[in-house]
PDB file of C-alpha atoms in Angstrom:
ATOM      1  CA  MET A   1     -47.661  -0.570  50.778  1.00 52.00           C
ATOM      2  CA  SER A   2     -46.654  -2.234  47.603  1.00 52.00           C
ATOM      3  CA  VAL A   3     -43.625  -1.366  45.523  1.00 50.00           C
ATOM      4  CA  THR A   4     -45.857   0.013  42.812  1.00 51.00           C
ATOM      5  CA  ASP A   5     -47.539   2.284  45.361  1.00 55.00           C
ATOM      6  CA  THR A   6     -44.367   3.563  46.644  1.00 53.00           C
ATOM      7  CA  ALA A   7     -43.265   4.466  43.174  1.00 52.00           C
ATOM      8  CA  LEU A   8     -46.380   6.284  42.434  1.00 53.00           C
ATOM      9  CA  ILE A   9     -46.211   8.276  45.654  1.00 52.00           C
ATOM     10  CA  ARG A  10     -42.555   9.293  44.762  1.00 55.00           C
ATOM     11  CA  GLY A  11     -43.712  10.412  41.333  1.00 56.00           C
ATOM     12  CA  VAL A  12     -42.123   7.463  39.585  1.00 54.00           C
ATOM     13  CA  SER A  13     -44.116   5.817  36.867  1.00 56.00           C
ATOM     14  CA  PRO A  14     -44.100   2.046  37.007  1.00 54.00           C
ATOM     15  CA  SER A  15     -44.029   1.910  33.193  1.00 56.00           C
ATOM     16  CA  ASP A  16     -40.457   3.163  33.385  1.00 56.00           C
ATOM     17  CA  PHE A  17     -39.355  -0.087  34.974  1.00 52.00           C
ATOM     18  CA  LYS A  18     -39.222  -3.479  33.376  1.00 57.00           C
ATOM     19  CA  GLY A  19     -40.228  -5.432  36.449  1.00 63.00           C
ATOM     20  CA  SER A  20     -40.657  -5.449  40.200  1.00 70.00           C
ATOM     21  CA  GLY A  21     -36.972  -6.152  40.678  1.00 77.00           C
ATOM     22  CA  GLU A  22     -35.971  -2.982  39.013  1.00 80.00           C
ATOM     23  CA  LEU A  23     -38.573  -1.040  40.986  1.00 81.00           C
ATOM     24  CA  GLU A  24     -37.205  -2.482  44.278  1.00 83.00           C
ATOM     25  CA  LYS A  25     -33.639  -1.543  43.195  1.00 84.00           C
ATOM     26  CA  ALA A  26     -34.725   2.038  42.393  1.00 85.00           C
ATOM     27  CA  ARG A  27     -36.588   2.223  45.802  1.00 86.00           C
ATOM     28  CA  ARG A  28     -33.334   1.152  47.570  1.00 88.00           C
ATOM     29  CA  ARG A  29     -31.191   3.733  45.701  1.00 86.00           C
ATOM     30  CA  SER A  30     -33.818   6.344  46.560  1.00 87.00           C
ATOM     31  CA  ASP A  31     -33.683   5.367  50.236  1.00 88.00           C
ATOM     32  CA  ARG A  32     -29.811   5.487  50.228  1.00 88.00           C
ATOM     33  CA  ARG A  33     -29.839   9.029  48.582  1.00 89.00           C
ATOM     34  CA  ILE A  34     -32.304  10.248  51.250  1.00 91.00           C
ATOM     35  CA  THR A  35     -30.364   8.704  54.040  1.00 90.00           C
ATOM     36  CA  LEU A  36     -27.095  10.207  52.784  1.00 89.00           C
ATOM     37  CA  ALA A  37     -28.820  13.667  52.446  1.00 90.00           C
ATOM     38  CA  LEU A  38     -29.961  13.322  56.031  1.00 92.00           C
ATOM     39  CA  VAL A  39     -26.588  12.398  57.617  1.00 91.00           C
ATOM     40  CA  LEU A  40     -24.381  14.365  55.336  1.00 92.00           C
ATOM     41  CA  PRO A  41     -24.738  17.728  57.346  1.00 91.00           C
ATOM     42  CA  GLY A  42     -23.821  15.707  60.510  1.00 91.00           C
ATOM     43  CA  ILE A  43     -20.823  14.129  58.833  1.00 91.00           C
ATOM     44  CA  LEU A  44     -19.555  17.560  57.616  1.00 93.00           C
ATOM     45  CA  GLY A  45     -20.134  19.172  60.855  1.00 93.00           C
ATOM     46  CA  LEU A  46     -18.221  16.389  62.617  1.00 90.00           C
ATOM     47  CA  ALA A  47     -15.420  16.558  60.163  1.00 91.00           C
ATOM     48  CA  VAL A  48     -14.898  20.317  60.386  1.00 91.00           C
ATOM     49  CA  CYS A  49     -15.429  20.474  64.178  1.00 91.00           C
ATOM     50  CA  PHE A  50     -13.720  17.266  65.309  1.00 89.00           C
ATOM     51  CA  VAL A  51     -11.804  15.364  62.665  1.00 92.00           C
ATOM     52  CA  PHE A  52      -9.786  18.286  61.056  1.00 92.00           C
ATOM     53  CA  PRO A  53      -8.743  19.714  64.453  1.00 92.00           C
ATOM     54  CA  LEU A  54      -7.841  16.320  65.716  1.00 92.00           C
ATOM     55  CA  LEU A  55      -5.626  15.735  62.587  1.00 94.00           C
ATOM     56  CA  PHE A  56      -4.109  19.178  62.990  1.00 93.00           C
ATOM     57  CA  MET A  57      -3.257  18.346  66.630  1.00 92.00           C
ATOM     58  CA  ALA A  58      -1.827  15.000  65.884  1.00 92.00           C
ATOM     59  CA  ARG A  59       0.358  16.563  63.150  1.00 93.00           C
ATOM     60  CA  MET A  60       1.491  19.375  65.571  1.00 93.00           C
ATOM     61  CA  SER A  61       2.584  16.784  68.103  1.00 92.00           C
ATOM     62  CA  PHE A  62       5.335  15.631  65.708  1.00 93.00           C
ATOM     63  CA  ASN A  63       6.808  19.111  65.393  1.00 92.00           C
ATOM     64  CA  VAL A  64       9.431  20.786  67.612  1.00 90.00           C
ATOM     65  CA  GLY A  65       8.809  23.890  69.687  1.00 86.00           C
ATOM     66  CA  GLU A  66      11.347  26.322  70.523  1.00 84.00           C
ATOM     67  CA  PRO A  67      11.499  28.285  73.941  1.00 81.00           C
ATOM     68  CA  ASN A  68      10.518  31.507  72.038  1.00 80.00           C
ATOM     69  CA  GLY A  69       7.355  29.890  70.743  1.00 81.00           C
ATOM     70  CA  VAL A  70       8.659  29.197  67.297  1.00 86.00           C
ATOM     71  CA  VAL A  71       7.402  25.905  65.823  1.00 88.00           C
ATOM     72  CA  HIS A  72       9.636  23.986  63.477  1.00 87.00           C
ATOM     73  CA  GLU A  73       7.728  21.682  61.207  1.00 88.00           C
ATOM     74  CA  THR A  74       9.313  18.338  61.136  1.00 88.00           C
ATOM     75  CA  VAL A  75       8.425  14.633  61.877  1.00 90.00           C
ATOM     76  CA  THR A  76       9.971  13.563  65.189  1.00 90.00           C
ATOM     77  CA  LEU A  77       8.924  11.634  68.287  1.00 91.00           C
ATOM     78  CA  GLU A  78      10.805  14.106  70.611  1.00 91.00           C
ATOM     79  CA  THR A  79       7.631  15.460  72.356  1.00 91.00           C
ATOM     80  CA  TYR A  80       6.443  12.032  73.160  1.00 92.00           C
ATOM     81  CA  VAL A  81       9.779  10.848  74.371  1.00 92.00           C
ATOM     82  CA  ARG A  82       9.978  13.937  76.570  1.00 90.00           C
ATOM     83  CA  ALA A  83       6.522  13.355  78.023  1.00 91.00           C
ATOM     84  CA  LEU A  84       7.023   9.557  78.474  1.00 90.00           C
ATOM     85  CA  ALA A  85      10.628   9.901  79.908  1.00 92.00           C
ATOM     86  CA  ASP A  86       9.871  12.498  82.399  1.00 92.00           C
ATOM     87  CA  PRO A  87       8.568  11.093  85.837  1.00 93.00           C
ATOM     88  CA  TYR A  88       6.778  14.436  86.422  1.00 93.00           C
ATOM     89  CA  TYR A  89       4.404  13.805  83.485  1.00 92.00           C
ATOM     90  CA  TRP A  90       3.811  10.222  84.510  1.00 92.00           C
ATOM     91  CA  LYS A  91       2.717  11.642  87.832  1.00 93.00           C
ATOM     92  CA  VAL A  92       0.420  14.149  86.136  1.00 93.00           C
ATOM     93  CA  THR A  93      -1.092  11.435  84.079  1.00 91.00           C
ATOM     94  CA  VAL A  94      -1.632   9.108  87.039  1.00 92.00           C
ATOM     95  CA  ASP A  95      -3.102  12.044  89.063  1.00 93.00           C
ATOM     96  CA  THR A  96      -5.370  12.623  86.067  1.00 93.00           C
ATOM     97  CA  PHE A  97      -6.549   9.086  85.910  1.00 91.00           C
ATOM     98  CA  TRP A  98      -6.959   8.922  89.632  1.00 93.00           C
ATOM     99  CA  MET A  99      -9.107  12.159  89.841  1.00 94.00           C
ATOM    100  CA  GLY A 100     -11.415  10.828  87.073  1.00 93.00           C
ATOM    101  CA  LEU A 101     -11.695   7.381  88.677  1.00 93.00           C
ATOM    102  CA  VAL A 102     -12.490   8.684  92.232  1.00 96.00           C
ATOM    103  CA  THR A 103     -14.839  11.407  90.801  1.00 95.00           C
ATOM    104  CA  ALA A 104     -16.722   8.984  88.630  1.00 94.00           C
ATOM    105  CA  LEU A 105     -17.048   6.369  91.543  1.00 95.00           C
ATOM    106  CA  LEU A 106     -18.290   8.809  94.049  1.00 96.00           C
ATOM    107  CA  CYS A 107     -20.610  10.545  91.538  1.00 95.00           C
ATOM    108  CA  VAL A 108     -22.315   7.203  90.671  1.00 94.00           C
ATOM    109  CA  ILE A 109     -22.555   6.202  94.347  1.00 95.00           C
ATOM    110  CA  VAL A 110     -24.121   9.544  95.253  1.00 95.00           C
ATOM    111  CA  SER A 111     -26.333   9.778  92.210  1.00 94.00           C
ATOM    112  CA  TYR A 112     -27.573   6.213  92.166  1.00 94.00           C
ATOM    113  CA  PRO A 113     -30.373   6.488  94.779  1.00 93.00           C
ATOM    114  CA  ILE A 114     -31.506   9.734  93.408  1.00 93.00           C
ATOM    115  CA  ALA A 115     -31.755   8.428  89.812  1.00 92.00           C
ATOM    116  CA  LEU A 116     -33.507   5.346  90.917  1.00 91.00           C
ATOM    117  CA  PHE A 117     -36.099   7.346  92.900  1.00 92.00           C
ATOM    118  CA  LEU A 118     -36.668   9.741  90.092  1.00 91.00           C
ATOM    119  CA  ALA A 119     -36.963   6.880  87.606  1.00 89.00           C
ATOM    120  CA  ARG A 120     -39.546   4.921  89.908  1.00 86.00           C
ATOM    121  CA  THR A 121     -41.621   7.679  91.541  1.00 86.00           C
ATOM    122  CA  GLU A 122     -45.065   8.183  90.227  1.00 85.00           C
ATOM    123  CA  SER A 123     -45.558  11.391  92.107  1.00 85.00           C
ATOM    124  CA  LYS A 124     -47.227  14.353  90.341  1.00 87.00           C
ATOM    125  CA  TRP A 125     -44.109  16.359  91.319  1.00 88.00           C
ATOM    126  CA  LYS A 126     -41.907  14.110  89.410  1.00 86.00           C
ATOM    127  CA  GLY A 127     -41.221  16.677  86.681  1.00 88.00           C
ATOM    128  CA  ILE A 128     -40.325  19.361  89.223  1.00 91.00           C
ATOM    129  CA  LEU A 129     -38.062  16.917  91.104  1.00 91.00           C
ATOM    130  CA  VAL A 130     -36.275  15.946  87.868  1.00 89.00           C
ATOM    131  CA  ALA A 131     -35.787  19.780  87.168  1.00 90.00           C
ATOM    132  CA  LEU A 132     -34.407  20.249  90.585  1.00 90.00           C
ATOM    133  CA  ALA A 133     -31.973  17.449  90.140  1.00 88.00           C
ATOM    134  CA  ILE A 134     -30.606  19.018  86.869  1.00 87.00           C
ATOM    135  CA  ALA A 135     -31.017  22.632  87.982  1.00 87.00           C
ATOM    136  CA  PRO A 136     -27.205  23.031  88.684  1.00 87.00           C
ATOM    137  CA  LEU A 137     -26.672  22.726  84.980  1.00 86.00           C
ATOM    138  CA  LEU A 138     -28.300  26.131  84.580  1.00 86.00           C
ATOM    139  CA  THR A 139     -25.416  27.713  86.468  1.00 86.00           C
ATOM    140  CA  SER A 140     -21.791  27.767  84.972  1.00 87.00           C
ATOM    141  CA  ALA A 141     -19.273  25.390  86.371  1.00 86.00           C
ATOM    142  CA  VAL A 142     -16.952  28.454  86.858  1.00 90.00           C
ATOM    143  CA  VAL A 143     -19.571  30.054  89.252  1.00 91.00           C
ATOM    144  CA  ARG A 144     -20.085  26.809  91.144  1.00 90.00           C
ATOM    145  CA  THR A 145     -16.397  26.223  91.484  1.00 91.00           C
ATOM    146  CA  PHE A 146     -16.013  29.746  93.052  1.00 91.00           C
ATOM    147  CA  GLY A 147     -18.821  28.784  95.321  1.00 91.00           C
ATOM    148  CA  TRP A 148     -17.003  25.701  96.489  1.00 91.00           C
ATOM    149  CA  MET A 149     -13.762  27.674  97.048  1.00 90.00           C
ATOM    150  CA  VAL A 150     -15.757  29.844  99.523  1.00 89.00           C
ATOM    151  CA  ILE A 151     -17.379  26.715 101.247  1.00 92.00           C
ATOM    152  CA  LEU A 152     -14.333  24.594 101.474  1.00 91.00           C
ATOM    153  CA  GLY A 153     -11.887  27.441 102.542  1.00 88.00           C
ATOM    154  CA  ASN A 154     -10.234  27.606 105.959  1.00 87.00           C
ATOM    155  CA  GLN A 155     -12.902  30.288 106.999  1.00 87.00           C
ATOM    156  CA  GLY A 156     -15.634  28.490 104.984  1.00 88.00           C
ATOM    157  CA  LEU A 157     -19.082  27.120 105.889  1.00 89.00           C
ATOM    158  CA  ILE A 158     -17.766  23.550 106.557  1.00 91.00           C
ATOM    159  CA  ASN A 159     -14.800  24.443 108.747  1.00 91.00           C
ATOM    160  CA  ASN A 160     -16.646  27.087 110.650  1.00 91.00           C
ATOM    161  CA  THR A 161     -19.545  24.680 111.305  1.00 91.00           C
ATOM    162  CA  LEU A 162     -17.358  21.935 112.518  1.00 91.00           C
ATOM    163  CA  ILE A 163     -15.363  24.325 114.671  1.00 91.00           C
ATOM    164  CA  ASP A 164     -18.473  25.847 116.253  1.00 91.00           C
ATOM    165  CA  LEU A 165     -19.739  22.253 116.999  1.00 91.00           C
ATOM    166  CA  GLY A 166     -16.490  21.399 118.626  1.00 89.00           C
ATOM    167  CA  PHE A 167     -15.622  18.431 116.251  1.00 88.00           C
ATOM    168  CA  ILE A 168     -12.324  20.007 115.247  1.00 87.00           C
ATOM    169  CA  GLN A 169      -9.949  22.689 116.745  1.00 88.00           C
ATOM    170  CA  THR A 170      -8.164  23.748 113.651  1.00 89.00           C
ATOM    171  CA  PRO A 171      -9.617  24.007 109.981  1.00 89.00           C
ATOM    172  CA  LEU A 172      -9.464  21.039 107.641  1.00 90.00           C
ATOM    173  CA  VAL A 173      -7.425  21.537 104.527  1.00 89.00           C
ATOM    174  CA  LEU A 174     -10.237  21.121 102.007  1.00 88.00           C
ATOM    175  CA  SER A 175      -9.116  23.458  99.213  1.00 85.00           C
ATOM    176  CA  ASN A 176      -5.991  23.892  97.131  1.00 87.00           C
ATOM    177  CA  ASN A 177      -5.598  20.003  97.035  1.00 90.00           C
ATOM    178  CA  MET A 178      -7.008  16.991  95.171  1.00 92.00           C
ATOM    179  CA  THR A 179      -9.757  16.506  97.927  1.00 92.00           C
ATOM    180  CA  GLY A 180     -11.246  19.913  97.199  1.00 92.00           C
ATOM    181  CA  VAL A 181     -11.040  19.244  93.426  1.00 94.00           C
ATOM    182  CA  ILE A 182     -12.857  15.933  93.612  1.00 95.00           C
ATOM    183  CA  ILE A 183     -15.561  17.355  95.949  1.00 94.00           C
ATOM    184  CA  GLY A 184     -16.176  20.084  93.462  1.00 93.00           C
ATOM    185  CA  LEU A 185     -16.247  17.785  90.468  1.00 94.00           C
ATOM    186  CA  VAL A 186     -18.728  15.279  92.077  1.00 95.00           C
ATOM    187  CA  GLU A 187     -21.159  18.064  92.684  1.00 92.00           C
ATOM    188  CA  ILE A 188     -20.672  19.487  89.181  1.00 93.00           C
ATOM    189  CA  PHE A 189     -21.074  16.196  87.316  1.00 94.00           C
ATOM    190  CA  MET A 190     -23.970  14.806  89.403  1.00 94.00           C
ATOM    191  CA  PRO A 191     -26.633  15.997  87.103  1.00 93.00           C
ATOM    192  CA  TYR A 192     -24.989  14.140  84.167  1.00 93.00           C
ATOM    193  CA  ALA A 193     -24.787  10.869  86.085  1.00 93.00           C
ATOM    194  CA  ILE A 194     -28.399  11.250  87.317  1.00 93.00           C
ATOM    195  CA  LEU A 195     -29.707  11.865  83.774  1.00 91.00           C
ATOM    196  CA  THR A 196     -27.686   8.970  82.316  1.00 91.00           C
ATOM    197  CA  MET A 197     -28.695   6.436  85.042  1.00 91.00           C
ATOM    198  CA  MET A 198     -32.300   7.474  84.787  1.00 89.00           C
ATOM    199  CA  SER A 199     -32.465   6.703  81.151  1.00 84.00           C
ATOM    200  CA  GLY A 200     -31.139   3.200  81.965  1.00 81.00           C
ATOM    201  CA  PHE A 201     -33.251   2.609  84.939  1.00 83.00           C
ATOM    202  CA  GLY A 202     -36.339   3.400  83.051  1.00 78.00           C
ATOM    203  CA  GLN A 203     -35.858   0.129  80.910  1.00 76.00           C
ATOM    204  CA  ILE A 204     -35.923  -2.128  84.006  1.00 79.00           C
ATOM    205  CA  SER A 205     -39.100  -4.127  84.354  1.00 80.00           C
ATOM    206  CA  THR A 206     -40.599  -3.781  87.987  1.00 82.00           C
ATOM    207  CA  GLN A 207     -42.490  -7.023  87.336  1.00 85.00           C
ATOM    208  CA  LEU A 208     -39.079  -8.979  87.895  1.00 85.00           C
ATOM    209  CA  GLU A 209     -38.750  -7.359  91.286  1.00 84.00           C
ATOM    210  CA  GLU A 210     -42.318  -8.038  92.018  1.00 85.00           C
ATOM    211  CA  ALA A 211     -41.963 -11.758  91.003  1.00 88.00           C
ATOM    212  CA  ALA A 212     -38.784 -11.960  93.253  1.00 86.00           C
ATOM    213  CA  GLY A 213     -40.676 -10.482  96.179  1.00 85.00           C
ATOM    214  CA  SER A 214     -43.621 -12.831  95.676  1.00 86.00           C
ATOM    215  CA  LEU A 215     -41.173 -15.835  95.888  1.00 87.00           C
ATOM    216  CA  GLY A 216     -40.150 -14.662  99.353  1.00 84.00           C
ATOM    217  CA  ALA A 217     -36.994 -12.540  98.661  1.00 84.00           C
ATOM    218  CA  SER A 218     -36.497  -9.707 101.051  1.00 86.00           C
ATOM    219  CA  LYS A 219     -36.154  -6.149  99.809  1.00 85.00           C
ATOM    220  CA  ALA A 220     -32.374  -6.271 100.250  1.00 88.00           C
ATOM    221  CA  LYS A 221     -32.032  -9.377  98.302  1.00 89.00           C
ATOM    222  CA  VAL A 222     -34.298  -8.169  95.520  1.00 88.00           C
ATOM    223  CA  PHE A 223     -32.187  -5.117  95.301  1.00 87.00           C
ATOM    224  CA  THR A 224     -28.813  -7.000  95.229  1.00 88.00           C
ATOM    225  CA  ARG A 225     -30.011  -9.867  93.123  1.00 88.00           C
ATOM    226  CA  VAL A 226     -32.416  -8.247  90.624  1.00 88.00           C
ATOM    227  CA  THR A 227     -32.410  -4.403  90.594  1.00 87.00           C
ATOM    228  CA  LEU A 228     -28.674  -3.754  90.960  1.00 87.00           C
ATOM    229  CA  PRO A 229     -27.539  -6.279  88.184  1.00 88.00           C
ATOM    230  CA  LEU A 230     -30.185  -4.993  85.809  1.00 87.00           C
ATOM    231  CA  SER A 231     -29.206  -1.424  86.459  1.00 87.00           C
ATOM    232  CA  LEU A 232     -25.488  -1.904  85.741  1.00 88.00           C
ATOM    233  CA  PRO A 233     -25.628  -0.827  82.146  1.00 86.00           C
ATOM    234  CA  GLY A 234     -27.050   2.575  83.215  1.00 88.00           C
ATOM    235  CA  VAL A 235     -24.442   2.704  86.056  1.00 91.00           C
ATOM    236  CA  LEU A 236     -21.428   1.846  83.845  1.00 90.00           C
ATOM    237  CA  THR A 237     -22.716   4.466  81.182  1.00 89.00           C
ATOM    238  CA  GLY A 238     -22.949   7.166  83.870  1.00 91.00           C
ATOM    239  CA  PHE A 239     -19.544   6.138  85.202  1.00 92.00           C
ATOM    240  CA  LEU A 240     -17.908   6.447  81.761  1.00 91.00           C
ATOM    241  CA  LEU A 241     -19.489   9.746  81.012  1.00 92.00           C
ATOM    242  CA  VAL A 242     -18.328  11.325  84.350  1.00 94.00           C
ATOM    243  CA  PHE A 243     -14.925   9.891  84.018  1.00 92.00           C
ATOM    244  CA  VAL A 244     -14.427  11.319  80.551  1.00 90.00           C
ATOM    245  CA  LEU A 245     -15.707  14.693  81.566  1.00 92.00           C
ATOM    246  CA  SER A 246     -13.512  14.721  84.760  1.00 93.00           C
ATOM    247  CA  ILE A 247     -10.219  13.866  83.195  1.00 90.00           C
ATOM    248  CA  SER A 248     -10.637  16.525  80.492  1.00 88.00           C
ATOM    249  CA  THR A 249     -12.028  19.315  82.756  1.00 90.00           C
ATOM    250  CA  PHE A 250      -9.905  22.357  83.260  1.00 91.00           C
ATOM    251  CA  VAL A 251     -11.614  25.045  85.420  1.00 90.00           C
ATOM    252  CA  THR A 252     -12.266  23.180  88.549  1.00 92.00           C
ATOM    253  CA  PRO A 253      -8.747  21.612  88.957  1.00 92.00           C
ATOM    254  CA  ARG A 254      -7.222  25.052  88.106  1.00 91.00           C
ATOM    255  CA  LEU A 255      -9.320  27.058  90.617  1.00 91.00           C
ATOM    256  CA  LEU A 256      -9.897  24.532  93.590  1.00 89.00           C
ATOM    257  CA  GLY A 257      -6.362  23.091  92.965  1.00 88.00           C
ATOM    258  CA  GLY A 258      -4.947  26.457  93.737  1.00 84.00           C
ATOM    259  CA  GLY A 259      -1.976  25.765  91.343  1.00 84.00           C
ATOM    260  CA  VAL A 260      -0.948  22.757  93.483  1.00 87.00           C
ATOM    261  CA  VAL A 261      -3.006  20.183  91.647  1.00 89.00           C
ATOM    262  CA  GLN A 262      -1.673  19.552  88.172  1.00 90.00           C
ATOM    263  CA  VAL A 263      -3.557  17.297  85.716  1.00 93.00           C
ATOM    264  CA  LEU A 264      -3.098  16.903  82.058  1.00 92.00           C
ATOM    265  CA  ALA A 265      -5.818  19.598  81.104  1.00 92.00           C
ATOM    266  CA  THR A 266      -4.020  22.249  83.255  1.00 92.00           C
ATOM    267  CA  GLU A 267      -0.559  21.086  81.958  1.00 92.00           C
ATOM    268  CA  ILE A 268      -1.811  21.446  78.332  1.00 93.00           C
ATOM    269  CA  TYR A 269      -3.109  24.825  78.925  1.00 92.00           C
ATOM    270  CA  ASP A 270       0.077  25.903  80.616  1.00 91.00           C
ATOM    271  CA  GLN A 271       2.182  24.543  77.712  1.00 91.00           C
ATOM    272  CA  ALA A 272       0.012  26.014  74.996  1.00 91.00           C
ATOM    273  CA  THR A 273      -0.685  29.512  76.388  1.00 89.00           C
ATOM    274  CA  GLY A 274       2.051  30.123  78.984  1.00 88.00           C
ATOM    275  CA  LEU A 275       5.235  28.480  77.363  1.00 87.00           C
ATOM    276  CA  LEU A 276       3.853  28.524  73.799  1.00 89.00           C
ATOM    277  CA  ASN A 277       5.055  25.042  73.327  1.00 91.00           C
ATOM    278  CA  TRP A 278       2.342  23.873  70.978  1.00 92.00           C
ATOM    279  CA  PRO A 279       3.951  20.550  69.904  1.00 93.00           C
ATOM    280  CA  PHE A 280       4.346  19.487  73.414  1.00 93.00           C
ATOM    281  CA  ALA A 281       0.835  20.492  74.362  1.00 93.00           C
ATOM    282  CA  ALA A 282      -0.401  18.595  71.341  1.00 94.00           C
ATOM    283  CA  ALA A 283       1.623  15.530  72.405  1.00 93.00           C
ATOM    284  CA  LEU A 284       0.014  15.713  75.969  1.00 92.00           C
ATOM    285  CA  SER A 285      -3.385  16.064  74.281  1.00 93.00           C
ATOM    286  CA  MET A 286      -2.719  12.833  72.236  1.00 92.00           C
ATOM    287  CA  ILE A 287      -1.720  10.970  75.484  1.00 90.00           C
ATOM    288  CA  LEU A 288      -5.109  12.220  77.019  1.00 88.00           C
ATOM    289  CA  LEU A 289      -6.823  10.983  73.908  1.00 89.00           C
ATOM    290  CA  VAL A 290      -5.138   7.562  74.319  1.00 89.00           C
ATOM    291  CA  LEU A 291      -6.408   7.525  77.899  1.00 85.00           C
ATOM    292  CA  PHE A 292      -9.869   8.206  76.643  1.00 84.00           C
ATOM    293  CA  GLY A 293      -9.647   5.376  74.183  1.00 87.00           C
ATOM    294  CA  THR A 294      -8.318   2.948  76.798  1.00 87.00           C
ATOM    295  CA  VAL A 295     -11.215   3.620  79.208  1.00 84.00           C
ATOM    296  CA  ILE A 296     -13.744   3.480  76.413  1.00 86.00           C
ATOM    297  CA  ALA A 297     -12.373   0.056  75.175  1.00 88.00           C
ATOM    298  CA  ALA A 298     -12.476  -1.291  78.723  1.00 86.00           C
ATOM    299  CA  TYR A 299     -16.033  -0.261  79.004  1.00 83.00           C
ATOM    300  CA  THR A 300     -17.028  -1.833  75.789  1.00 85.00           C
ATOM    301  CA  ALA A 301     -15.219  -5.024  76.816  1.00 86.00           C
ATOM    302  CA  ILE A 302     -16.992  -5.065  80.169  1.00 82.00           C
ATOM    303  CA  ILE A 303     -20.342  -4.446  78.653  1.00 79.00           C
ATOM    304  CA  LYS A 304     -19.777  -7.222  76.136  1.00 82.00           C
ATOM    305  CA  LYS A 305     -18.523  -9.736  78.775  1.00 81.00           C
ATOM    306  CA  MET A 306     -21.643  -8.990  80.985  1.00 75.00           C
ATOM    307  CA  GLY A 307     -23.801  -9.704  77.994  1.00 71.00           C
ATOM    308  CA  PHE A 308     -25.464  -6.331  77.874  1.00 65.00           C
ATOM    309  CA  SER A 309     -26.264  -4.821  74.363  1.00 55.00           C
ATOM    310  CA  SER A 310     -25.314  -1.216  75.371  1.00 49.00           C
TER     311      SER A 310
END
């Protein structure tokens, strides 16, 4: 379509312009206005729902909180010094990172074969199988966490089964500790990992695997030398998503941890609602945000180093 046709369609008379160059500039200005009009609602929503609260939280972290809940507006690093100088909060931060790392790793390992199967299958039941894989998302994470509390308890399904089969004599401690929290988180975040990896696996050409097989490569070698390397972008994206969700989750560590497992999310909740120390809670939130940024920067560097576009 020519520039003149575009101008006529948009109700602009070509006679209003001195030449095709001005028509082209007018078309670009019109495109920019349309683009701005389309993205403006999203930008405003992002600013109201994310940027302003984030700036408020950052400003709050430089205030000082009194034991009675009163907040003194000032500019000091006292909250950060307290968080960074206390070994307890270092342990909480390390436990948070460790929980996210192990949960994301186990989640990717368990979800990988399911996602690969769902991405490759040509069964007429594929839609139903995909729906079943993400069906847990229809249930609240709170409900599922309560379900895991029943299953992992001393008188729960797992311990009773193992005792009845004679494998153990006393119940395993699977709840009120980090093990129970990680088991619950892996199950809760599996649908996210499956969906993320499925979208990445769908871009892998099966012709490369067929070519490797036709050249004499075994199925194991085709998987390790072709399928797995090509699927790494989807795997890393799924890992990142689960990691970010894990280190910021509150319900599962609170319920399955039984008050014994303390991570940054539970500590922030306690400081904000229990002790009413909003500045310190904001400082811990900013530390959690830095942890987010560090992992995302590492993810971006790994993707770039491996030569993947995304």
